[in-house]
Short mmCIF file of C-alpha atoms in Angstrom, two decimals:
data_model
loop_
_atom_site.label_atom_id
_atom_site.label_comp_id
_atom_site.label_asym_id
_atom_site.label_seq_id
_atom_site.Cartn_x
_atom_site.Cartn_y
_atom_site.Cartn_z
CA MET A 1 95.80 334.12 243.28
CA PRO A 2 94.36 331.84 246.02
CA VAL A 3 97.92 331.01 247.08
CA ALA A 4 99.66 334.37 246.63
CA VAL A 5 97.25 336.62 248.53
CA PRO A 6 97.26 334.65 251.83
CA ALA A 7 101.03 334.25 251.60
CA LEU A 8 101.52 338.00 251.16
CA ALA A 9 99.05 338.74 253.97
CA ALA A 10 100.89 336.37 256.32
CA LEU A 11 104.22 337.88 255.31
CA ALA A 12 102.99 341.42 256.00
CA LEU A 13 101.53 340.41 259.36
CA GLY A 14 104.74 338.62 260.28
CA LEU A 15 106.95 341.59 259.46
CA TRP A 16 104.66 344.01 261.31
CA GLY A 17 106.30 344.59 264.70
CA ILE A 18 108.69 341.66 264.24
CA GLU A 19 110.96 342.82 267.09
CA ARG A 20 108.00 342.80 269.54
CA GLN A 21 109.06 346.08 271.13
CA ASP A 22 112.64 344.81 271.45
CA SER A 23 111.69 341.82 273.63
CA MET A 24 112.63 338.14 273.64
CA TRP A 25 111.41 335.35 275.91
CA ARG A 26 113.41 332.51 277.42
CA ASP A 27 112.76 329.85 274.73
CA GLU A 28 113.85 332.25 272.00
CA SER A 29 116.93 333.07 274.06
CA VAL A 30 117.79 329.36 274.03
CA THR A 31 117.60 329.41 270.22
CA TYR A 32 119.72 332.55 270.04
CA GLN A 33 122.54 331.43 272.31
CA VAL A 34 122.60 327.80 271.11
CA ALA A 35 122.60 328.80 267.43
CA HIS A 36 125.65 330.96 268.10
CA ARG A 37 127.70 327.97 269.28
CA SER A 38 130.15 326.35 266.90
CA PRO A 39 128.99 323.24 264.99
CA GLY A 40 131.15 321.06 267.24
CA GLU A 41 129.72 322.61 270.41
CA LEU A 42 126.21 322.27 269.00
CA TRP A 43 126.78 318.60 268.22
CA ASP A 44 128.03 317.99 271.78
CA LEU A 45 124.91 319.66 273.19
CA LEU A 46 122.50 317.61 271.08
CA GLY A 47 124.06 314.42 272.37
CA HIS A 48 122.93 315.42 275.86
CA ILE A 49 119.70 317.41 275.42
CA ASP A 50 117.45 319.14 272.90
CA ALA A 51 118.09 316.70 270.05
CA VAL A 52 114.44 317.20 269.10
CA HIS A 53 115.35 320.76 268.06
CA GLY A 54 118.70 319.87 266.52
CA LEU A 55 117.83 320.44 262.86
CA TYR A 56 116.25 323.77 263.71
CA TYR A 57 119.32 324.89 265.66
CA LEU A 58 121.52 323.96 262.70
CA LEU A 59 119.28 325.99 260.40
CA MET A 60 119.46 329.00 262.72
CA HIS A 61 123.23 328.58 263.01
CA ALA A 62 123.38 328.91 259.23
CA VAL A 63 121.07 331.96 259.31
CA PHE A 64 123.26 333.77 261.84
CA ALA A 65 126.40 332.79 259.92
CA VAL A 66 124.99 334.56 256.87
CA TRP A 67 123.37 337.48 258.70
CA ASP A 68 123.59 338.08 262.43
CA GLY A 69 120.61 340.39 262.41
CA GLY A 70 119.50 340.08 266.03
CA LEU A 71 115.78 339.68 266.72
CA THR A 72 114.81 340.13 263.08
CA ALA A 73 117.12 337.35 261.94
CA LEU A 74 115.94 335.18 264.83
CA ARG A 75 112.29 335.43 263.75
CA LEU A 76 112.48 335.87 259.99
CA PRO A 77 112.53 332.10 259.22
CA SER A 78 109.27 331.74 261.16
CA VAL A 79 107.72 334.65 259.27
CA LEU A 80 108.65 333.11 255.92
CA ALA A 81 107.44 329.68 257.05
CA THR A 82 104.09 331.13 258.10
CA ALA A 83 103.67 332.72 254.69
CA LEU A 84 104.46 329.35 253.12
CA ALA A 85 101.96 327.64 255.43
CA ALA A 86 99.24 330.15 254.53
CA ALA A 87 99.88 329.41 250.87
CA GLY A 88 99.59 325.69 251.63
CA VAL A 89 96.26 326.13 253.41
CA ALA A 90 94.99 328.10 250.41
CA ALA A 91 96.18 325.41 248.01
CA ILE A 92 94.42 322.69 250.01
CA GLY A 93 91.21 324.71 250.27
CA ALA A 94 91.23 325.53 246.57
CA ARG A 95 91.69 321.90 245.65
CA LEU A 96 88.87 320.69 247.91
CA ALA A 97 86.32 323.52 247.79
CA GLY A 98 87.25 325.97 245.03
CA HIS A 99 89.51 328.97 244.61
CA ARG A 100 87.45 331.38 246.70
CA ALA A 101 87.24 328.96 249.61
CA GLY A 102 90.98 328.37 249.38
CA LEU A 103 91.73 332.08 249.32
CA LEU A 104 89.55 332.71 252.36
CA ALA A 105 90.91 329.69 254.26
CA GLY A 106 94.46 330.94 253.72
CA LEU A 107 93.48 334.41 254.95
CA VAL A 108 91.72 332.96 258.01
CA PHE A 109 94.86 330.97 258.81
CA ALA A 110 97.06 334.06 258.47
CA LEU A 111 94.77 336.15 260.68
CA LEU A 112 94.38 333.65 263.53
CA PRO A 113 96.04 335.13 266.66
CA ILE A 114 97.92 331.89 267.38
CA THR A 115 99.32 331.93 263.84
CA GLN A 116 100.47 335.53 264.26
CA GLN A 117 102.05 334.66 267.60
CA TYR A 118 104.24 331.85 266.32
CA ALA A 119 105.02 333.68 263.09
CA GLN A 120 107.09 335.98 265.32
CA GLU A 121 108.71 333.33 267.50
CA GLY A 122 112.30 332.21 267.17
CA ARG A 123 111.39 328.53 267.50
CA SER A 124 110.61 325.73 265.08
CA TYR A 125 106.82 325.58 265.29
CA ALA A 126 105.98 327.77 262.29
CA LEU A 127 108.41 325.77 260.14
CA VAL A 128 106.83 322.52 261.32
CA THR A 129 103.39 323.88 260.46
CA ALA A 130 104.52 324.80 256.96
CA GLY A 131 105.97 321.33 256.48
CA VAL A 132 102.87 319.49 257.68
CA THR A 133 100.57 321.75 255.66
CA TRP A 134 102.40 321.14 252.40
CA ALA A 135 102.75 317.44 253.18
CA THR A 136 98.96 317.41 253.56
CA TYR A 137 98.61 319.07 250.16
CA PHE A 138 100.81 316.42 248.55
CA PHE A 139 98.84 313.76 250.42
CA LEU A 140 95.72 315.02 248.65
CA ARG A 141 97.47 314.99 245.29
CA ALA A 142 98.79 311.49 245.89
CA THR A 143 95.44 310.02 246.88
CA ALA A 144 93.86 311.42 243.70
CA ASP A 145 96.78 310.59 241.41
CA SER A 146 98.96 307.79 242.77
CA ARG A 147 102.03 308.59 240.73
CA ALA A 148 105.20 308.03 242.72
CA ARG A 149 106.26 311.68 242.64
CA TRP A 150 103.34 312.77 244.84
CA TRP A 151 103.92 310.07 247.43
CA THR A 152 107.65 310.83 247.40
CA ALA A 153 107.04 314.53 247.96
CA TYR A 154 104.59 313.71 250.75
CA ALA A 155 107.00 311.41 252.56
CA LEU A 156 110.04 313.68 252.17
CA ILE A 157 108.32 316.86 253.37
CA LEU A 158 106.66 315.16 256.34
CA HIS A 159 109.98 313.52 257.19
CA LEU A 160 111.68 316.93 257.15
CA ALA A 161 108.92 318.44 259.32
CA SER A 162 109.29 315.56 261.79
CA TRP A 163 113.03 316.16 262.09
CA LEU A 164 112.25 319.80 262.90
CA HIS A 165 109.99 318.49 265.68
CA GLU A 166 109.11 314.83 265.97
CA PHE A 167 105.49 315.44 266.99
CA ALA A 168 104.90 316.47 263.38
CA ALA A 169 104.75 312.73 262.73
CA LEU A 170 101.37 312.71 264.51
CA ALA A 171 99.99 314.12 261.27
CA LEU A 172 100.27 310.55 259.98
CA LEU A 173 97.46 309.63 262.36
CA ALA A 174 95.28 312.40 260.95
CA HIS A 175 96.01 311.35 257.36
CA GLY A 176 95.30 307.73 258.21
CA LEU A 177 91.91 308.71 259.65
CA THR A 178 91.17 310.71 256.50
CA LEU A 179 91.83 307.60 254.42
CA TRP A 180 89.66 305.48 256.70
CA LEU A 181 86.78 307.95 256.34
CA SER A 182 87.26 308.22 252.58
CA ARG A 183 87.40 304.46 251.84
CA PRO A 184 89.88 304.73 248.94
CA ALA A 185 91.14 301.86 246.80
CA ARG A 186 93.49 299.38 248.48
CA GLY A 187 96.36 300.53 246.32
CA VAL A 188 96.09 304.05 247.75
CA VAL A 189 96.11 302.72 251.30
CA ARG A 190 99.11 300.53 250.51
CA ARG A 191 101.09 303.43 249.05
CA TRP A 192 100.25 305.63 252.02
CA ALA A 193 101.35 302.88 254.40
CA ILE A 194 104.69 302.62 252.57
CA ALA A 195 105.17 306.39 252.74
CA ALA A 196 104.21 306.46 256.43
CA ALA A 197 106.61 303.63 257.18
CA GLY A 198 109.35 305.54 255.39
CA VAL A 199 108.70 308.60 257.58
CA GLY A 200 108.74 306.43 260.70
CA VAL A 201 111.95 304.61 259.81
CA GLY A 202 113.66 307.86 258.84
CA LEU A 203 112.64 309.42 262.15
CA LEU A 204 113.79 306.45 264.24
CA PRO A 205 117.33 307.73 265.02
CA LEU A 206 115.93 311.02 266.37
CA ALA A 207 113.22 309.19 268.30
CA VAL A 208 115.75 306.91 269.99
CA VAL A 209 118.02 309.78 271.02
CA SER A 210 115.21 312.08 272.15
CA ALA A 211 113.55 309.27 274.14
CA GLY A 212 116.68 309.12 276.28
CA GLN A 213 116.45 312.88 276.81
CA ALA A 214 112.69 312.98 277.43
CA GLU A 215 112.86 313.34 281.20
CA ALA A 216 115.19 316.32 281.05
CA GLN A 217 113.44 317.73 277.98
CA LEU A 218 109.81 317.46 279.14
CA GLY A 219 110.15 317.02 282.90
CA TRP A 220 108.86 320.54 283.50
CA LEU A 221 105.47 319.76 281.93
CA GLY A 222 102.32 319.11 283.93
CA ARG A 223 99.12 317.41 282.85
CA PRO A 224 96.79 319.45 280.62
CA SER A 225 94.76 321.87 282.70
CA ALA A 226 90.97 322.00 282.78
CA SER A 227 91.08 325.19 280.70
CA ALA A 228 93.21 323.43 278.06
CA TRP A 229 90.68 320.61 277.86
CA LEU A 230 87.79 323.07 277.63
CA LEU A 231 89.50 325.04 274.87
CA PHE A 232 90.25 321.87 272.92
CA ALA A 233 86.70 320.59 273.37
CA GLY A 234 85.20 323.94 272.41
CA LEU A 235 87.27 324.32 269.25
CA SER A 236 86.66 320.72 268.25
CA ALA A 237 82.91 320.88 268.84
CA GLY A 238 82.59 324.21 267.07
CA THR A 239 84.49 322.95 264.04
CA VAL A 240 82.45 319.74 263.92
CA LEU A 241 79.24 321.79 263.91
CA LEU A 242 80.62 324.07 261.21
CA CYS A 243 81.54 321.07 259.06
CA ARG A 244 78.09 319.54 259.53
CA LEU A 245 76.55 322.83 258.44
CA LEU A 246 78.71 322.87 255.30
CA VAL A 247 77.70 319.31 254.45
CA ARG A 248 73.99 320.00 255.00
CA THR A 249 74.02 323.12 252.85
CA GLY A 250 75.75 321.27 250.04
CA ALA A 251 78.76 323.61 250.01
CA PRO A 252 81.31 322.61 247.34
CA GLY A 253 83.74 319.98 248.56
CA ALA A 254 82.24 319.95 252.06
CA VAL A 255 82.46 316.19 252.55
CA ALA A 256 86.08 315.85 251.42
CA LEU A 257 87.08 318.96 253.36
CA THR A 258 85.44 317.61 256.53
CA ARG A 259 87.23 314.28 256.21
CA LEU A 260 90.56 316.07 256.00
CA ALA A 261 90.13 318.99 258.39
CA LEU A 262 88.59 317.34 261.45
CA PRO A 263 91.25 314.61 261.87
CA LEU A 264 94.01 317.21 261.44
CA LEU A 265 92.51 319.49 264.07
CA ILE A 266 91.46 316.83 266.58
CA ALA A 267 93.62 313.70 266.29
CA PRO A 268 97.21 314.93 266.99
CA ALA A 269 96.21 317.26 269.84
CA GLY A 270 93.68 314.81 271.27
CA LEU A 271 96.15 311.93 271.30
CA LEU A 272 98.89 314.01 272.87
CA MET A 273 96.54 315.36 275.56
CA THR A 274 95.31 311.85 276.35
CA ILE A 275 98.86 310.51 276.62
CA SER A 276 99.65 313.46 278.89
CA LEU A 277 97.21 312.17 281.49
CA VAL A 278 99.87 309.52 282.17
CA LYS A 279 103.06 311.06 280.76
CA PRO A 280 102.83 314.85 280.35
CA TRP A 281 103.96 315.70 276.82
CA TYR A 282 101.32 318.17 275.63
CA VAL A 283 101.89 321.82 274.82
CA ASP A 284 99.61 323.42 272.24
CA ARG A 285 102.50 324.71 270.14
CA TYR A 286 103.78 321.16 269.64
CA VAL A 287 100.75 320.53 267.39
CA LEU A 288 100.31 324.06 266.08
CA TYR A 289 99.75 322.66 262.59
CA GLY A 290 96.29 321.52 263.72
CA VAL A 291 94.96 325.06 263.17
CA THR A 292 94.95 324.21 259.46
CA GLY A 293 91.98 321.99 260.29
CA LEU A 294 90.21 325.03 261.74
CA ALA A 295 91.04 327.44 258.92
CA LEU A 296 89.83 325.17 256.10
CA PRO A 297 86.15 324.87 257.15
CA ALA A 298 86.11 328.51 258.25
CA GLY A 299 87.24 329.56 254.78
CA ALA A 300 84.70 327.26 253.14
CA ALA A 301 81.91 328.67 255.34
CA LEU A 302 82.84 332.25 254.44
CA SER A 303 82.92 331.30 250.76
CA TRP A 304 79.47 329.72 251.04
CA ALA A 305 78.10 332.81 252.81
CA ILE A 306 79.46 335.08 250.08
CA GLY A 307 77.84 332.80 247.54
CA GLN A 308 74.45 333.50 249.15
CA ARG A 309 74.76 337.27 248.76
CA HIS A 310 72.39 337.28 245.78
CA ARG A 311 69.57 336.60 248.24
CA LEU A 312 70.10 339.99 249.88
CA ALA A 313 69.19 343.41 248.60
CA PRO A 314 72.18 345.56 247.56
CA ALA A 315 71.90 347.77 250.66
CA ALA A 316 71.74 344.72 252.91
CA ARG A 317 74.85 343.27 251.22
CA VAL A 318 76.82 346.44 251.96
CA LEU A 319 75.57 346.56 255.56
CA THR A 320 76.35 342.88 256.13
CA ALA A 321 79.85 343.27 254.66
CA CYS A 322 80.55 346.32 256.83
CA LEU A 323 79.30 344.58 259.97
CA ALA A 324 81.38 341.49 259.25
CA ALA A 325 84.52 343.54 258.57
CA GLY A 326 83.97 345.68 261.67
CA THR A 327 83.43 342.64 263.87
CA ALA A 328 86.57 340.96 262.52
CA VAL A 329 88.67 344.05 263.20
CA ALA A 330 87.18 344.53 266.67
CA VAL A 331 87.94 340.93 267.61
CA LEU A 332 91.30 340.42 265.91
CA LEU A 333 93.03 343.79 266.33
CA PRO A 334 93.39 343.63 270.15
CA TRP A 335 94.80 340.09 269.88
CA SER A 336 97.14 341.14 267.08
CA LEU A 337 98.48 343.99 269.19
CA LEU A 338 98.84 341.76 272.24
CA VAL A 339 100.93 339.06 270.53
CA ARG A 340 103.35 341.79 269.42
CA SER A 341 103.97 343.00 272.96
CA PRO A 342 106.39 341.72 275.64
CA GLU A 343 103.37 340.85 277.81
CA SER A 344 102.34 338.12 275.38
CA ARG A 345 105.17 335.85 276.57
CA LYS A 346 106.10 334.39 279.95
CA ASP A 347 109.09 336.67 280.42
CA ASP A 348 111.39 339.12 278.65
CA VAL A 349 115.10 338.36 278.83
CA VAL A 350 115.98 341.70 277.20
CA ALA A 351 114.23 343.58 280.01
CA VAL A 352 115.90 341.39 282.62
CA ALA A 353 119.36 341.95 281.13
CA ARG A 354 118.85 345.71 280.98
CA ALA A 355 117.68 345.85 284.58
CA VAL A 356 120.71 343.87 285.75
CA ASP A 357 122.99 346.10 283.68
CA ARG A 358 121.58 349.18 285.42
CA GLN A 359 121.86 347.76 288.92
CA ALA A 360 125.18 345.91 288.79
CA HIS A 361 128.19 347.41 290.55
CA PRO A 362 131.80 346.40 289.91
CA GLY A 363 132.56 343.23 291.86
CA ASP A 364 128.93 342.16 292.23
CA ALA A 365 128.00 338.50 292.28
CA VAL A 366 124.95 336.88 290.71
CA LEU A 367 122.73 333.92 291.61
CA PHE A 368 120.05 332.35 289.43
CA MET A 369 117.17 330.95 291.46
CA PRO A 370 116.39 328.45 290.02
CA ALA A 371 119.49 327.61 288.00
CA ARG A 372 117.59 327.39 284.68
CA ARG A 373 116.95 331.14 284.91
CA ARG A 374 120.58 331.59 283.91
CA GLU A 375 119.01 331.71 280.45
CA TRP A 376 117.98 335.30 281.20
CA LEU A 377 121.60 336.43 280.81
CA LEU A 378 123.18 333.81 278.53
CA SER A 379 122.23 335.74 275.39
CA PHE A 380 124.00 338.77 276.89
CA PRO A 381 127.52 337.54 277.72
CA GLU A 382 128.81 341.11 278.03
CA ILE A 383 126.60 341.43 281.14
CA HIS A 384 126.83 337.90 282.52
CA ASP A 385 130.59 337.65 282.20
CA ARG A 386 131.31 340.72 284.31
CA LEU A 387 129.40 339.27 287.25
CA ASP A 388 130.71 336.54 289.54
CA ASP A 389 128.33 333.60 288.94
CA LEU A 390 128.58 332.09 292.41
CA ALA A 391 126.91 328.73 291.72
CA LEU A 392 128.31 327.99 288.26
CA ALA A 393 130.63 324.99 288.09
CA ALA A 394 130.92 324.65 284.30
CA SER A 395 129.65 326.91 281.54
CA PRO A 396 126.90 325.74 279.18
CA THR A 397 129.41 325.16 276.40
CA ALA A 398 131.95 323.35 278.57
CA SER A 399 129.29 321.16 280.19
CA ARG A 400 127.48 320.50 276.89
CA THR A 401 124.23 321.69 278.45
CA LEU A 402 121.77 324.53 277.90
CA HIS A 403 122.35 326.38 281.18
CA GLY A 404 125.59 325.04 282.62
CA THR A 405 126.11 322.90 285.71
CA GLU A 406 126.19 324.13 289.29
CA ARG A 407 128.35 323.40 292.32
CA ASP A 408 127.09 321.27 295.18
CA ALA A 409 125.17 322.92 298.00
CA ALA A 410 128.15 323.25 300.38
CA ALA A 411 130.32 324.92 297.74
CA ILE A 412 127.51 327.30 296.78
CA ARG A 413 127.14 328.33 300.43
CA ARG A 414 130.88 329.04 300.74
CA HIS A 415 130.89 331.21 297.64
CA ILE A 416 127.83 333.16 298.76
CA LEU A 417 129.36 333.85 302.16
CA ALA A 418 132.49 335.18 300.46
CA ALA A 419 130.46 337.82 298.59
CA ASP A 420 129.45 341.27 299.81
CA ARG A 421 126.71 342.05 297.29
CA VAL A 422 124.59 339.56 295.33
CA ILE A 423 122.10 340.10 292.53
CA ALA A 424 119.53 337.29 292.60
CA LEU A 425 117.42 336.59 289.53
CA THR A 426 114.23 334.81 290.57
CA ASP A 427 110.74 334.03 289.38
CA PRO A 428 107.98 336.45 290.41
CA PRO A 429 106.39 335.97 293.85
CA GLY A 430 103.90 333.13 294.06
CA GLN A 431 105.76 330.73 291.77
CA PRO A 432 106.66 327.27 293.16
CA LEU A 433 110.16 326.96 294.60
CA ASP A 434 112.49 324.18 293.46
CA PRO A 435 113.14 321.72 296.33
CA PHE A 436 116.68 320.78 295.26
CA PRO A 437 119.48 321.17 297.85
CA GLN A 438 121.34 323.77 295.77
CA GLU A 439 118.24 325.95 295.50
CA GLU A 440 117.37 325.60 299.17
CA ILE A 441 120.89 326.60 300.25
CA LYS A 442 120.78 329.69 298.03
CA ARG A 443 117.54 330.86 299.62
CA ARG A 444 118.55 330.03 303.20
CA THR A 445 122.02 331.62 303.01
CA LEU A 446 120.72 334.85 301.51
CA ARG A 447 117.87 335.02 304.03
CA THR A 448 120.20 334.40 307.00
CA HIS A 449 123.29 336.43 306.14
CA PHE A 450 122.09 339.21 303.82
CA GLU A 451 119.43 341.89 303.66
CA VAL A 452 117.36 343.00 300.71
CA CYS A 453 118.46 346.31 299.24
CA GLU A 454 116.20 346.52 296.23
CA ARG A 455 113.52 344.57 294.35
CA THR A 456 112.77 345.13 290.70
CA ARG A 457 109.93 343.47 288.81
CA VAL A 458 110.12 343.02 285.05
CA GLN A 459 107.99 340.88 282.76
CA GLY A 460 107.99 337.37 284.24
CA ALA A 461 110.98 337.94 286.53
CA GLN A 462 112.15 339.50 289.76
CA ILE A 463 115.60 340.97 290.43
CA ILE A 464 116.60 341.23 294.09
CA VAL A 465 119.77 342.98 295.21
CA TYR A 466 121.19 341.58 298.47
CA ALA A 467 124.02 342.98 300.60
CA ARG A 468 125.55 342.33 303.99
CA PRO A 469 123.52 343.94 306.78
CA GLY A 470 124.06 347.73 306.86
CA ARG A 471 125.91 347.79 303.51
CA CYS A 472 123.08 348.60 301.13
CA THR A 473 124.00 351.61 299.01
CA PRO A 474 121.69 353.83 296.94
#
């Protein structure tokens, strides 16, 4: 029961509005178009970029080979993984603090807006969270009963999660801190060290390849913003206070739960944010599994509060329950609706593709400004292929890249000047402009030799139709 109910709740929440009003953002589009390449083409790509997501792309390739179900197929693995993660949170909570605390922790995890968001995302993060959560469960089993099967399960599952995204290996830091706080027997520490070394050695080939791709893979990242630091500090401080309250009230399993939850919530994200002051690598979704460390004490606190209900009169119990339920709905429902809308993501490639389809005339050319915005049409080859892509030198598949390679600046200028009508796909106004020569020549040539016929804004994008002076048509 503690495991099944949160899993079913997470599954229902994941399936609710899974198509997000028929929208898809750019990262999901990468998954969709890459997973539709042949195994050989996929292997060629991973040798150049995105090796960190290679196992996930192979999984999604298999999913689409079995059932090419569009947006539902794209997101269904994440939905199922989130249900599995919710079950894992419940199992951990039940083991540390009792069945009721486990049940409530699993439900808290399933209801968190960030959990609901990534449950409906065609990327690897929900799968990584499920892997780390169950690895943490087996870590608990292994530290209490050092039979080899528990340590083997722990190492294998964490190794798999790390191959889905290598930052899952940061969970080893959290588990190591838990051991340090718990002061177990030396034999337990030794077995954990062996398991951790096995995960590290097994991950080494991916780490070596992805290190060579890091600049291209993470070059777009900036240092964590002040708001990111404030959010991290606020969540960490709030959870620390909640754990202290649990310990002081003598809630069941509070000490063990605190030693597990706080390192999992704080250590991976904190380390990655600190590293990012020098080398920007932090994005919150890379350590999404840390929310398990938030859900566990929250579930234990709710369980403790329910346990104190005998101190209230029956009428007060009913009123308190109604107020709590009403507050939860009032807070969570708007967030739940938001994460199921196109506005919850940076852009919407479906909306972009439809707008281009409506505006394109036979013989039109297209420019992507910057070049990486080619992603907006790559999942819709029936639209992209009927336009003359003026800057494209080699397709994504032929160039073994995500977005293809572009001609040099002089060649791009010649091709633009040979066109009569150009559809430019750009970021919304106010976004920084790429300083590269190819991007500068696109902007300058259009500004000098063409006039704007039409501007269309869609979620996270702008579509500008250019034509030779005096040739704009309705």
